[in-house]
């Protein structure tokens, strides 16, 4: 190569041209030797001069010499092609050595007169070029073949020899390489660097042309990334090369210089940083242009992004260098081509969610996050936003990746957004406001599991007085100005959110809000989105497009039918829409609900909802009539398009299900590969997106919050799509668990399970998953495989661990009404009734407990409690006690077989071994010491009652042995603190009775059985336990504890006399009766042991009967049974008359049994009191027969009861018996009138009831019609008035000794006594007013009854009578409480002026009546809905009386 500056130098200094130009010395071309000789001749000789000349010549050659031209000029063409490859050919390689080659080069250099280092460097470069050119491949490559790699290795050994012996110039070598860099393969250059022939920094710093060096490195690095996976034999070398290059670039470009001047490394740092930047820019632009999978550009970007990891960038680099590099890279990504405006970001950001961002870009983000902690990321994030123009697409997709993949990030992002908002409102900083809103919306797009939904966030930020905007009017104006500026670009969802959940604004600034709402509604109208047409269950937090109202209505109908099916009530959202959103309800919802169809024979949930809405007057009659007519003709038309529609729908669902299954398979591959733990969140986000696609638009987690999940256990039902999704999720979890457990124990499997559970616990998915779990565990448990049992048990553990974040589960009727936490609900799904279900429950409990202990081996007991529900632990203890006799003894030592979780991977025969191993573990025994999880006596009884004896794995004898051990040996002697009975047999009996009653109530409601014999007879599983109760009660000898238990339960029942309260009380009493009838008689009345007959202590029994029951049992054992029976029955006459009236009622069926029992155990005639009962019954029958009536036995009330029952059972008119009534005693007639009054009330409260309950003790087996009962009362009243017998005393009953009050008050239930005023005024038309006015007590009784009637009406206790009167036209004048009050007031107003002066002795009642008249005036007018006669409302006549 010629130096262009040579001629000028020669002319000025006398030296000739190096290239021999035609000028100078006559134009003759002079040789190099002549030039040197001439110059030497002109120099003055001196000491050291020769050495200086040599060094100067060498420097000249090194800087300006073209060695190839020199060799050609001096030695001819052969010397110009000197190459070491010729000396190292296959035929010479065995004989030649590095020393020989070095000697040859020395000789050649001496001959040429050049330095051997220069010659050897040139020779090595020439050899490298020839090796790189020998591949023969037409395509561009950067990797050597195996043969090339072998040749290059030999060559580099020679080069290392040259360098070690001073025969190699690195500077000359770098410059020669630069001249031929386009002919070099990148792998050859890497080998030079790796074997320290020359380093890459030396190579690019030796040449000032940075641009060409960067272009060469960028081109070859792209080729390297593209070709990394082309051949498996070169993959390892390619990865190592790329890693070394990146480490070198990062070290050179981002390490702080130790040189204060910074001059030396500036060139190298510039090259390194530029190459890294060009590679990143290429990747980002390729992603923006769109990449086809497995295209060359895709492979290049994928492999380049793969270098961003701690392993690649770590190496020998200090920790600060990767942080600076990753921060610099993140800045470049966030600021790359910032062409999008804020308005573009507002409109497009929902397309930049994690699931919609290219996986390569999200992988880059995740790798950048590994080096920078979340706090550093957000700090850098804020710095970039504050100092740069940014690419909003990259910024927001980075936010999505951050909140998805970094567990700590959601809360940090939430706090960061709050700080940005505070900063924005402090200084009205628009930039901070924009970034806060965009980041909050972007994070909300990723779902409520990572960030609050946008409605929730917006309401939390601006919906209270603590909002950021509440500081002043300035901040309010700033907020609404910002929101108004966004309106033209907002998606409808956000506008709807701002309208439905507006910022809290003081009333004086309300105009700001109304102006914004008007603007937002105008924009919605422009977008053809109506607020009135929003769906009932439309999710404002969803990023999906607004769908048509009719489509939304179809989804609303499906959701409403589902809610109605679970609750049995019209959904609240539907009722609200029928009132507040009438246009949508009538125009869209009802047409969608009333789509004509062929109606099923048995009304389904949809038909039931329609009927409920019709009864509530929510469906216009014309629309309902049209619907019914269309349904009646729907069966005649064949829906031709139905089948294709279903096929199309199935096709639409199949594809999303396939994508979901593929996403779950990818997630499972991640779980099974421990090296991919950092991509779990990314795959789960993809699963979440696929789930949304499969389930379609619907109600997601929104601002309404999910406080309770409604489920149905008796008939759990899922739509086909929902069941397919649930099966995919549950199967995936089980497979993931088995794959992860094959690689590591539960405590070293990472967070995949927790994150998976978080994904499936959304508002819409949780009920689906829980319903499917209910189907599997409750109905298909024994058929599940071992892997399913293990997987589902682990899932239950993780769900229990998340109990604080999950809503309660309300199981729809007929299950218990209270809501259960998710862990308790899942434990309740495990059945115990049969041998198969008990074994399944054992497997499941063993798996769950073992997994929890293995998952958290070193955590506290409190953490374990959070993973395991007490019910599950108690069921495990219960089954172990039943199945293994060795478990009934305290464990002596811990099982040495290892952790039970490992045993569960063995065949099914290892389940019992695993259960015993778990039982003996010290950790588990420590866990059981806590009171909440220890199996108590009550818990044991509740579980034992579920066992079905005929399907039990224990035989009858084994079951008796087990129950005897449990009660007598285990729980009875145990202290109460440990769940025992403190050795008290009476306590054991009381608890057993209490549990038995609860069990009977729960079983009847849960199974919806109509069989009243469930309690003690055919109730599965309880007959053996009841036998244990009989044994313990017999041991005690008396059962007064039972009555105390009954009283305590009755007092705990809710008060009131409404229908629900009465039914609950009657059901409770029914169980009491059946329990008492199954126990020995001594439990009721004791066992008299005194030598002289004496009445046993029946106080508790009488008290129960008086207050609640209608029982008769007077048999007892003593030395004189007849006298004892007489004493008992005599005591009953005053203390418990209901026993005797009950006996009279059922006497035809009771007498034969009593006489038979008496004859079998006693000699002599029956007791006198029993004979008296027979005589009373005979008296009642004879009074209605044509024969002469037998005399009435005493007491009179007993004969009156017999006559009352006879009249009811006869069903004939009592008018024909007028003469018989006139012959009876006054006392008997009074009591008979009292009984007839209770019969009248009974006809109102229980019309046409065929069976007597304990509350209707004075009614016969068939209650008479109300009009017939009224006739009976009127006839008896007429008889009393003819005989001038005062009957007002019946309405002034007290407990005074010696009167009828105590007996009659015990014979009628309390509700009947309170309703006596109603009966009093029901007979108003039959009163003999003249006779009544002459009685001193009339006015007092009449006013008292009126005031009590008003109180009854105000308290709602006449509701049942009102309902009956409304249904029966004949009773409108009698049973209607309003009409009755009206008549009573008229009667009093007319009667008071006619009363004698002595009737006004008690003026307090009269004054109360006067005040009450005016107060009731408006009430009655409103209730009657008609004008009230003046005579009723006028109180003028009362003014004449003091």
PDB file of C-alpha atoms in Angstrom, residues 256-337:
ATOM      1  CA  UNK A 256     -16.573   2.614  35.628  1.00  0.00           C
ATOM      2  CA  UNK A 257     -13.112   3.603  34.334  1.00  0.00           C
ATOM      3  CA  UNK A 258     -10.174   3.709  36.766  1.00  0.00           C
ATOM      4  CA  UNK A 259      -8.446   6.262  34.557  1.00  0.00           C
ATOM      5  CA  UNK A 260      -9.481   9.765  35.661  1.00  0.00           C
ATOM      6  CA  UNK A 261      -8.984  11.132  32.167  1.00  0.00           C
ATOM      7  CA  UNK A 262     -11.204   8.465  30.631  1.00  0.00           C
ATOM      8  CA  UNK A 263      -9.326   8.746  27.339  1.00  0.00           C
ATOM      9  CA  UNK A 264      -8.007   5.197  27.044  1.00  0.00           C
ATOM     10  CA  UNK A 265     -11.213   3.134  27.292  1.00  0.00           C
ATOM     11  CA  UNK A 266     -13.481   5.684  25.601  1.00  0.00           C
ATOM     12  CA  UNK A 267     -13.193   4.145  22.135  1.00  0.00           C
ATOM     13  CA  UNK A 268     -13.779   0.579  23.348  1.00  0.00           C
ATOM     14  CA  UNK A 269     -16.748   1.586  25.517  1.00  0.00           C
ATOM     15  CA  UNK A 270     -18.288   3.375  22.576  1.00  0.00           C
ATOM     16  CA  UNK A 271     -18.016   0.269  20.402  1.00  0.00           C
ATOM     17  CA  UNK A 272     -19.493  -1.972  23.093  1.00  0.00           C
ATOM     18  CA  UNK A 273     -22.419   0.292  23.927  1.00  0.00           C
ATOM     19  CA  UNK A 274     -23.186   0.913  20.274  1.00  0.00           C
ATOM     20  CA  UNK A 275     -23.246  -2.787  19.424  1.00  0.00           C
ATOM     21  CA  UNK A 276     -25.560  -3.547  22.334  1.00  0.00           C
ATOM     22  CA  UNK A 277     -27.830  -0.678  21.369  1.00  0.00           C
ATOM     23  CA  UNK A 278     -28.019  -1.738  17.713  1.00  0.00           C
ATOM     24  CA  UNK A 279     -28.892  -5.304  18.700  1.00  0.00           C
ATOM     25  CA  UNK A 280     -31.672  -4.099  21.006  1.00  0.00           C
ATOM     26  CA  UNK A 281     -33.042  -1.666  18.441  1.00  0.00           C
ATOM     27  CA  UNK A 282     -33.061  -4.390  15.819  1.00  0.00           C
ATOM     28  CA  UNK A 283     -35.003  -6.669  18.151  1.00  0.00           C
ATOM     29  CA  UNK A 284     -37.550  -4.018  19.115  1.00  0.00           C
ATOM     30  CA  UNK A 285     -38.145  -2.988  15.509  1.00  0.00           C
ATOM     31  CA  UNK A 286     -38.537  -6.597  14.480  1.00  0.00           C
ATOM     32  CA  UNK A 287     -41.151  -7.068  17.206  1.00  0.00           C
ATOM     33  CA  UNK A 288     -42.957  -3.929  16.135  1.00  0.00           C
ATOM     34  CA  UNK A 289     -43.012  -5.095  12.511  1.00  0.00           C
ATOM     35  CA  UNK A 290     -44.363  -8.484  13.492  1.00  0.00           C
ATOM     36  CA  UNK A 291     -42.502 -11.766  13.722  1.00  0.00           C
ATOM     37  CA  UNK A 292     -43.430 -15.121  12.311  1.00  0.00           C
ATOM     38  CA  UNK A 293     -42.605 -18.008  14.611  1.00  0.00           C
ATOM     39  CA  UNK A 294     -39.349 -19.753  13.721  1.00  0.00           C
ATOM     40  CA  UNK A 295     -38.438 -17.137  11.133  1.00  0.00           C
ATOM     41  CA  UNK A 296     -34.746 -16.049  11.044  1.00  0.00           C
ATOM     42  CA  UNK A 297     -35.605 -12.745  12.672  1.00  0.00           C
ATOM     43  CA  UNK A 298     -37.624 -14.548  15.361  1.00  0.00           C
ATOM     44  CA  UNK A 299     -34.685 -16.817  16.182  1.00  0.00           C
ATOM     45  CA  UNK A 300     -32.333 -13.835  16.273  1.00  0.00           C
ATOM     46  CA  UNK A 301     -34.515 -11.867  18.675  1.00  0.00           C
ATOM     47  CA  UNK A 302     -35.243 -14.879  20.843  1.00  0.00           C
ATOM     48  CA  UNK A 303     -31.604 -15.839  21.290  1.00  0.00           C
ATOM     49  CA  UNK A 304     -30.462 -12.245  21.812  1.00  0.00           C
ATOM     50  CA  UNK A 305     -33.057 -11.704  24.543  1.00  0.00           C
ATOM     51  CA  UNK A 306     -31.826 -14.918  26.097  1.00  0.00           C
ATOM     52  CA  UNK A 307     -28.544 -13.254  27.022  1.00  0.00           C
ATOM     53  CA  UNK A 308     -30.320 -10.946  29.485  1.00  0.00           C
ATOM     54  CA  UNK A 309     -29.947 -13.078  32.569  1.00  0.00           C
ATOM     55  CA  UNK A 310     -27.837 -13.008  35.676  1.00  0.00           C
ATOM     56  CA  UNK A 311     -25.876 -16.076  34.591  1.00  0.00           C
ATOM     57  CA  UNK A 312     -24.829 -14.628  31.241  1.00  0.00           C
ATOM     58  CA  UNK A 313     -24.158 -11.135  32.454  1.00  0.00           C
ATOM     59  CA  UNK A 314     -22.721 -12.192  35.784  1.00  0.00           C
ATOM     60  CA  UNK A 315     -19.636 -14.242  35.251  1.00  0.00           C
ATOM     61  CA  UNK A 316     -16.613 -12.314  36.361  1.00  0.00           C
ATOM     62  CA  UNK A 317     -18.399  -8.968  36.328  1.00  0.00           C
ATOM     63  CA  UNK A 318     -19.125  -7.084  39.532  1.00  0.00           C
ATOM     64  CA  UNK A 319     -22.747  -6.776  40.642  1.00  0.00           C
ATOM     65  CA  UNK A 320     -23.006  -3.072  39.792  1.00  0.00           C
ATOM     66  CA  UNK A 321     -22.164  -3.573  36.135  1.00  0.00           C
ATOM     67  CA  UNK A 322     -25.222  -5.741  35.255  1.00  0.00           C
ATOM     68  CA  UNK A 323     -27.477  -3.313  37.122  1.00  0.00           C
ATOM     69  CA  UNK A 324     -26.164  -0.391  35.061  1.00  0.00           C
ATOM     70  CA  UNK A 325     -26.523  -2.437  31.891  1.00  0.00           C
ATOM     71  CA  UNK A 326     -30.062  -3.612  32.681  1.00  0.00           C
ATOM     72  CA  UNK A 327     -31.129  -0.110  33.723  1.00  0.00           C
ATOM     73  CA  UNK A 328     -29.686   1.291  30.502  1.00  0.00           C
ATOM     74  CA  UNK A 329     -31.484  -1.406  28.495  1.00  0.00           C
ATOM     75  CA  UNK A 330     -34.784  -0.748  30.251  1.00  0.00           C
ATOM     76  CA  UNK A 331     -34.427   2.945  29.491  1.00  0.00           C
ATOM     77  CA  UNK A 332     -33.790   2.177  25.827  1.00  0.00           C
ATOM     78  CA  UNK A 333     -36.862  -0.072  25.670  1.00  0.00           C
ATOM     79  CA  UNK A 334     -39.141   2.464  27.352  1.00  0.00           C
ATOM     80  CA  UNK A 335     -37.919   5.346  25.187  1.00  0.00           C
ATOM     81  CA  UNK A 336     -37.618   3.523  21.839  1.00  0.00           C
ATOM     82  CA  UNK A 337     -39.376   5.528  19.117  1.00  0.00           C
TER      83      UNK A 337
END
